[in-house]
Amino acid sequence: MCTSSMVMFLITGGQEFNMEGPDVPVVPAPGSDIILPCSIKPKASEQSHVSAVDMEVKWSRTDLNSAVVHHYMDKIDKNEDQDPSYRGRTALFKEELQYGNTSLLLKNVKVSDEGQYTCQVDSAHQKDHVSVLLKVEGAPEITVLGTDSGEVFLQCDSKGWWPVPELQWLDSEGAEVPAGVKESHRDDRGFNVRLHLTANSNSTKTYICRVKQGQHVMEEKIDITGNLHY
């Protein structure tokens, strides 16, 4: 009789759920606003959804000693212990919690945001979590190093990649321009790459620095004219 009472309590006292997250990394560009997907689904097939309004939702960085990214509990945000680097940049979709959507909105993505995230949901009778991998693309940055005898020395950098991406200089027609040897080094954010180019400052021409990894391509342009002085 006691066992039956316990079973009935678990069934009527709280909805059991499964958690769902993405199977592939989320890959945004720096400066963009992105969504880290996470949701809870009812285990019972006759239920259309399960509400997370009364549950605790915690997003954290697994690779940063479980640093708190966003914390929701007792129907409000409780971000007193939130990592300072995420202040003012995170939010849950409150109107979607009733449908089990516990995804996180992350604003103004930085290369330093790259890493392994954990979405944990706690109810009165169940605790579960899923992992979400965030890989931030490093937009190329062009620097004019100087000029000498009608030549302009350009440098292109792109940071925070994994693995090492392709890096190229192109002309305005999209044809590859001979450049120096690509440099690369690795830090805790991933691989950083650099490529130099010597351009003729007396010509009117647009140069493009392109970084590519698989299907992800990012470009930065610079116009070189005879009036360029540094």
mmCIF file of C-alpha atoms in Angstrom:
data_model
loop_
_atom_site.group_PDB
_atom_site.id
_atom_site.type_symbol
_atom_site.label_atom_id
_atom_site.label_comp_id
_atom_site.label_asym_id
_atom_site.label_seq_id
_atom_site.Cartn_x
_atom_site.Cartn_y
_atom_site.Cartn_z
ATOM 1 C CA MET A 1 0.000 0.000 0.000
ATOM 2 C CA CYS A 2 2.852 2.344 0.855
ATOM 3 C CA THR A 3 4.613 1.647 -2.446
ATOM 4 C CA SER A 4 1.449 2.424 -4.412
ATOM 5 C CA SER A 5 1.083 5.746 -2.602
ATOM 6 C CA MET A 6 4.631 6.730 -3.515
ATOM 7 C CA VAL A 7 4.074 5.889 -7.182
ATOM 8 C CA MET A 8 0.847 7.917 -7.303
ATOM 9 C CA PHE A 9 2.625 10.854 -5.667
ATOM 10 C CA LEU A 10 5.340 10.891 -8.330
ATOM 11 C CA ILE A 11 2.806 10.750 -11.152
ATOM 12 C CA THR A 12 0.422 13.410 -9.865
ATOM 13 C CA GLY A 13 2.926 15.599 -8.032
ATOM 14 C CA GLY A 14 5.125 16.471 -10.990
ATOM 15 C CA GLN A 15 5.451 15.924 -14.705
ATOM 16 C CA GLU A 16 8.349 13.783 -15.866
ATOM 17 C CA PHE A 17 10.318 15.164 -18.780
ATOM 18 C CA ASN A 18 13.101 14.502 -21.257
ATOM 19 C CA MET A 19 15.595 17.172 -22.260
ATOM 20 C CA GLU A 20 16.557 18.087 -25.800
ATOM 21 C CA GLY A 21 19.526 20.039 -27.119
ATOM 22 C CA PRO A 22 21.348 20.483 -30.439
ATOM 23 C CA ASP A 23 23.378 17.623 -31.915
ATOM 24 C CA VAL A 24 25.823 20.008 -33.615
ATOM 25 C CA PRO A 25 27.750 23.066 -32.374
ATOM 26 C CA VAL A 26 26.146 26.501 -32.487
ATOM 27 C CA VAL A 27 28.448 28.618 -34.687
ATOM 28 C CA PRO A 28 27.775 32.393 -34.623
ATOM 29 C CA ALA A 29 29.874 35.325 -35.765
ATOM 30 C CA PRO A 30 31.335 37.737 -33.185
ATOM 31 C CA GLY A 31 28.975 40.574 -32.314
ATOM 32 C CA SER A 32 25.824 38.684 -33.243
ATOM 33 C CA ASP A 33 22.931 37.662 -30.983
ATOM 34 C CA ILE A 34 22.339 33.916 -30.892
ATOM 35 C CA ILE A 35 20.141 31.297 -29.242
ATOM 36 C CA LEU A 36 21.540 28.288 -27.396
ATOM 37 C CA PRO A 37 18.734 25.715 -27.842
ATOM 38 C CA CYS A 38 17.413 23.736 -24.884
ATOM 39 C CA SER A 39 13.952 22.406 -24.079
ATOM 40 C CA ILE A 40 12.055 19.900 -21.979
ATOM 41 C CA LYS A 41 9.529 17.484 -23.443
ATOM 42 C CA PRO A 42 6.958 15.355 -21.569
ATOM 43 C CA LYS A 43 7.715 11.667 -21.229
ATOM 44 C CA ALA A 44 4.009 10.860 -21.321
ATOM 45 C CA SER A 45 2.887 10.632 -24.942
ATOM 46 C CA GLU A 46 -0.593 11.980 -24.173
ATOM 47 C CA GLN A 47 0.868 15.325 -23.044
ATOM 48 C CA SER A 48 1.607 17.999 -25.653
ATOM 49 C CA HIS A 49 4.092 19.930 -23.516
ATOM 50 C CA VAL A 50 5.413 20.391 -20.000
ATOM 51 C CA SER A 51 5.812 23.802 -18.390
ATOM 52 C CA ALA A 52 9.135 24.985 -16.958
ATOM 53 C CA VAL A 53 7.660 28.101 -15.311
ATOM 54 C CA ASP A 54 7.867 26.625 -11.802
ATOM 55 C CA MET A 55 11.188 24.875 -12.362
ATOM 56 C CA GLU A 56 14.777 25.983 -11.856
ATOM 57 C CA VAL A 57 16.788 26.637 -15.010
ATOM 58 C CA LYS A 58 20.526 27.143 -14.805
ATOM 59 C CA TRP A 59 22.916 27.762 -17.687
ATOM 60 C CA SER A 60 26.616 27.367 -16.901
ATOM 61 C CA ARG A 61 30.013 27.040 -18.592
ATOM 62 C CA THR A 62 31.234 23.491 -18.173
ATOM 63 C CA ASP A 63 34.748 24.418 -19.299
ATOM 64 C CA LEU A 64 35.008 27.361 -16.861
ATOM 65 C CA ASN A 65 34.481 25.549 -13.569
ATOM 66 C CA SER A 66 30.707 25.665 -14.060
ATOM 67 C CA ALA A 67 30.621 29.483 -14.060
ATOM 68 C CA VAL A 68 27.010 30.701 -13.923
ATOM 69 C CA VAL A 69 25.814 32.126 -17.235
ATOM 70 C CA HIS A 70 22.127 32.565 -16.344
ATOM 71 C CA HIS A 71 19.999 31.427 -13.401
ATOM 72 C CA TYR A 72 16.189 31.310 -13.187
ATOM 73 C CA MET A 73 14.370 30.136 -10.056
ATOM 74 C CA ASP A 74 11.084 30.878 -8.244
ATOM 75 C CA LYS A 75 9.740 32.412 -11.465
ATOM 76 C CA ILE A 76 12.390 35.154 -11.601
ATOM 77 C CA ASP A 77 15.985 35.612 -12.759
ATOM 78 C CA LYS A 78 18.506 35.215 -9.943
ATOM 79 C CA ASN A 79 21.820 36.271 -11.414
ATOM 80 C CA GLU A 80 23.647 37.424 -8.304
ATOM 81 C CA ASP A 81 26.312 34.771 -8.934
ATOM 82 C CA GLN A 82 26.409 35.288 -12.703
ATOM 83 C CA ASP A 83 29.876 35.453 -14.256
ATOM 84 C CA PRO A 84 30.627 39.181 -14.815
ATOM 85 C CA SER A 85 31.461 38.653 -18.492
ATOM 86 C CA TYR A 86 27.806 37.715 -19.158
ATOM 87 C CA ARG A 87 26.164 40.624 -17.314
ATOM 88 C CA GLY A 88 23.422 42.227 -19.378
ATOM 89 C CA ARG A 89 23.874 39.788 -22.265
ATOM 90 C CA THR A 90 21.649 36.822 -21.362
ATOM 91 C CA ALA A 91 17.918 36.159 -21.179
ATOM 92 C CA LEU A 92 15.422 33.327 -21.185
ATOM 93 C CA PHE A 93 12.283 33.434 -23.291
ATOM 94 C CA LYS A 94 9.878 33.860 -20.357
ATOM 95 C CA GLU A 95 6.740 33.616 -22.488
ATOM 96 C CA GLU A 96 8.018 30.284 -23.853
ATOM 97 C CA LEU A 97 8.784 28.631 -20.502
ATOM 98 C CA GLN A 98 5.186 27.408 -20.262
ATOM 99 C CA TYR A 99 5.839 25.356 -23.388
ATOM 100 C CA GLY A 100 9.084 23.882 -22.079
ATOM 101 C CA ASN A 101 11.429 26.203 -23.984
ATOM 102 C CA THR A 102 14.460 26.814 -21.759
ATOM 103 C CA SER A 103 16.734 28.144 -24.509
ATOM 104 C CA LEU A 104 19.169 30.953 -23.743
ATOM 105 C CA LEU A 105 19.512 34.202 -25.676
ATOM 106 C CA LEU A 106 23.146 35.354 -25.705
ATOM 107 C CA LYS A 107 23.723 38.884 -27.003
ATOM 108 C CA ASN A 108 26.809 40.414 -28.594
ATOM 109 C CA VAL A 109 28.739 37.154 -28.846
ATOM 110 C CA LYS A 110 32.468 37.359 -28.110
ATOM 111 C CA VAL A 111 35.256 34.985 -29.055
ATOM 112 C CA SER A 112 35.726 34.399 -25.318
ATOM 113 C CA ASP A 113 32.160 33.007 -25.145
ATOM 114 C CA GLU A 114 33.278 29.934 -27.043
ATOM 115 C CA GLY A 115 33.042 26.772 -24.993
ATOM 116 C CA GLN A 116 30.862 24.019 -23.538
ATOM 117 C CA TYR A 117 27.576 25.115 -21.963
ATOM 118 C CA THR A 118 25.256 23.132 -19.705
ATOM 119 C CA CYS A 119 21.507 23.688 -19.577
ATOM 120 C CA GLN A 120 20.197 22.190 -16.331
ATOM 121 C CA VAL A 121 16.525 21.991 -15.376
ATOM 122 C CA ASP A 122 15.362 21.009 -11.881
ATOM 123 C CA SER A 123 11.777 20.241 -10.873
ATOM 124 C CA ALA A 124 10.498 19.073 -7.505
ATOM 125 C CA HIS A 125 11.086 15.448 -8.474
ATOM 126 C CA GLN A 126 13.578 15.435 -11.322
ATOM 127 C CA LYS A 127 16.885 16.948 -12.388
ATOM 128 C CA ASP A 128 18.395 16.672 -15.866
ATOM 129 C CA HIS A 129 20.749 18.510 -18.211
ATOM 130 C CA VAL A 130 22.049 18.739 -21.774
ATOM 131 C CA SER A 131 25.270 20.159 -23.197
ATOM 132 C CA VAL A 132 25.535 22.785 -25.931
ATOM 133 C CA LEU A 133 28.805 23.544 -27.719
ATOM 134 C CA LEU A 134 29.377 27.131 -28.855
ATOM 135 C CA LYS A 135 32.047 27.739 -31.507
ATOM 136 C CA VAL A 136 32.608 31.412 -32.327
ATOM 137 C CA GLU A 137 33.848 32.372 -35.773
ATOM 138 C CA GLY A 138 36.664 34.901 -35.784
ATOM 139 C CA ALA A 139 35.845 37.756 -38.161
ATOM 140 C CA PRO A 140 39.001 38.836 -40.042
ATOM 141 C CA GLU A 141 40.572 42.170 -39.128
ATOM 142 C CA ILE A 142 42.757 44.141 -41.551
ATOM 143 C CA THR A 143 45.551 46.395 -40.307
ATOM 144 C CA VAL A 144 47.613 48.795 -42.434
ATOM 145 C CA LEU A 145 51.159 48.453 -41.097
ATOM 146 C CA GLY A 146 52.654 51.258 -43.189
ATOM 147 C CA THR A 147 53.860 52.347 -46.614
ATOM 148 C CA ASP A 148 57.188 52.460 -48.398
ATOM 149 C CA SER A 149 58.075 53.431 -51.981
ATOM 150 C CA GLY A 150 54.518 53.200 -53.247
ATOM 151 C CA GLU A 151 53.728 49.970 -51.437
ATOM 152 C CA VAL A 152 51.220 49.387 -48.651
ATOM 153 C CA PHE A 153 51.846 46.651 -46.109
ATOM 154 C CA LEU A 154 48.650 44.926 -44.979
ATOM 155 C CA GLN A 155 48.063 42.414 -42.225
ATOM 156 C CA CYS A 156 44.983 40.243 -41.753
ATOM 157 C CA ASP A 157 44.204 38.496 -38.457
ATOM 158 C CA SER A 158 41.432 36.122 -37.467
ATOM 159 C CA LYS A 159 41.115 34.607 -33.999
ATOM 160 C CA GLY A 160 39.358 31.891 -32.072
ATOM 161 C CA TRP A 161 39.064 29.114 -34.658
ATOM 162 C CA TRP A 162 39.073 25.339 -34.319
ATOM 163 C CA PRO A 163 40.680 23.728 -36.198
ATOM 164 C CA VAL A 164 43.017 26.026 -38.165
ATOM 165 C CA PRO A 165 41.011 27.791 -40.923
ATOM 166 C CA GLU A 166 42.024 28.797 -44.435
ATOM 167 C CA LEU A 167 43.141 32.426 -44.782
ATOM 168 C CA GLN A 168 43.481 34.170 -48.155
ATOM 169 C CA TRP A 169 43.963 37.550 -49.771
ATOM 170 C CA LEU A 170 41.758 38.153 -52.833
ATOM 171 C CA ASP A 171 41.403 40.970 -55.337
ATOM 172 C CA SER A 172 38.109 42.718 -56.148
ATOM 173 C CA GLU A 173 37.301 40.019 -58.711
ATOM 174 C CA GLY A 174 37.671 37.247 -56.153
ATOM 175 C CA ALA A 175 40.969 35.920 -57.511
ATOM 176 C CA GLU A 176 43.579 34.884 -54.963
ATOM 177 C CA VAL A 177 46.503 37.298 -54.573
ATOM 178 C CA PRO A 178 50.006 35.984 -53.783
ATOM 179 C CA ALA A 179 50.757 36.739 -50.145
ATOM 180 C CA GLY A 180 53.190 35.809 -47.416
ATOM 181 C CA VAL A 181 53.306 32.631 -45.372
ATOM 182 C CA LYS A 182 50.289 32.076 -43.145
ATOM 183 C CA GLU A 183 51.154 32.226 -39.458
ATOM 184 C CA SER A 184 49.143 30.405 -36.819
ATOM 185 C CA HIS A 185 49.291 29.838 -33.098
ATOM 186 C CA ARG A 186 46.981 28.358 -30.515
ATOM 187 C CA ASP A 187 45.783 29.796 -27.212
ATOM 188 C CA ASP A 188 42.936 28.969 -24.825
ATOM 189 C CA ARG A 189 40.400 30.429 -27.304
ATOM 190 C CA GLY A 190 41.519 28.292 -30.246
ATOM 191 C CA PHE A 191 43.713 28.969 -33.277
ATOM 192 C CA ASN A 192 44.688 32.485 -34.360
ATOM 193 C CA VAL A 193 45.891 33.022 -37.935
ATOM 194 C CA ARG A 194 47.685 35.894 -39.678
ATOM 195 C CA LEU A 195 48.602 36.651 -43.288
ATOM 196 C CA HIS A 196 50.564 39.604 -44.723
ATOM 197 C CA LEU A 197 50.160 41.250 -48.123
ATOM 198 C CA THR A 198 52.201 43.905 -49.925
ATOM 199 C CA ALA A 199 49.915 46.015 -52.157
ATOM 200 C CA ASN A 200 50.634 48.802 -54.646
ATOM 201 C CA SER A 201 49.315 52.089 -53.203
ATOM 202 C CA ASN A 202 49.308 53.779 -56.626
ATOM 203 C CA SER A 203 46.578 51.515 -57.949
ATOM 204 C CA THR A 204 42.882 51.826 -57.178
ATOM 205 C CA LYS A 205 41.976 48.385 -55.992
ATOM 206 C CA THR A 206 39.945 46.592 -53.370
ATOM 207 C CA TYR A 207 41.574 43.787 -51.423
ATOM 208 C CA ILE A 208 39.630 41.168 -49.521
ATOM 209 C CA CYS A 209 40.801 39.047 -46.612
ATOM 210 C CA ARG A 210 38.815 35.822 -46.456
ATOM 211 C CA VAL A 211 38.789 33.267 -43.664
ATOM 212 C CA LYS A 212 37.107 29.943 -44.320
ATOM 213 C CA GLN A 213 36.423 26.750 -42.438
ATOM 214 C CA GLY A 214 34.126 24.238 -44.077
ATOM 215 C CA GLN A 215 30.934 26.059 -45.077
ATOM 216 C CA HIS A 216 31.658 29.077 -42.876
ATOM 217 C CA VAL A 217 33.169 32.025 -44.744
ATOM 218 C CA MET A 218 33.879 35.528 -43.422
ATOM 219 C CA GLU A 219 35.414 38.462 -45.287
ATOM 220 C CA GLU A 220 36.773 41.940 -44.648
ATOM 221 C CA LYS A 221 37.555 44.492 -47.376
ATOM 222 C CA ILE A 222 39.903 47.445 -47.705
ATOM 223 C CA ASP A 223 40.242 49.988 -50.525
ATOM 224 C CA ILE A 224 43.795 50.852 -51.557
ATOM 225 C CA THR A 225 44.171 54.158 -53.444
ATOM 226 C CA GLY A 226 46.963 56.509 -54.403
ATOM 227 C CA ASN A 227 45.828 58.913 -51.697
ATOM 228 C CA LEU A 228 46.468 56.453 -48.887
ATOM 229 C CA HIS A 229 49.115 57.763 -46.467
ATOM 230 C CA TYR A 230 50.312 56.320 -43.156
#
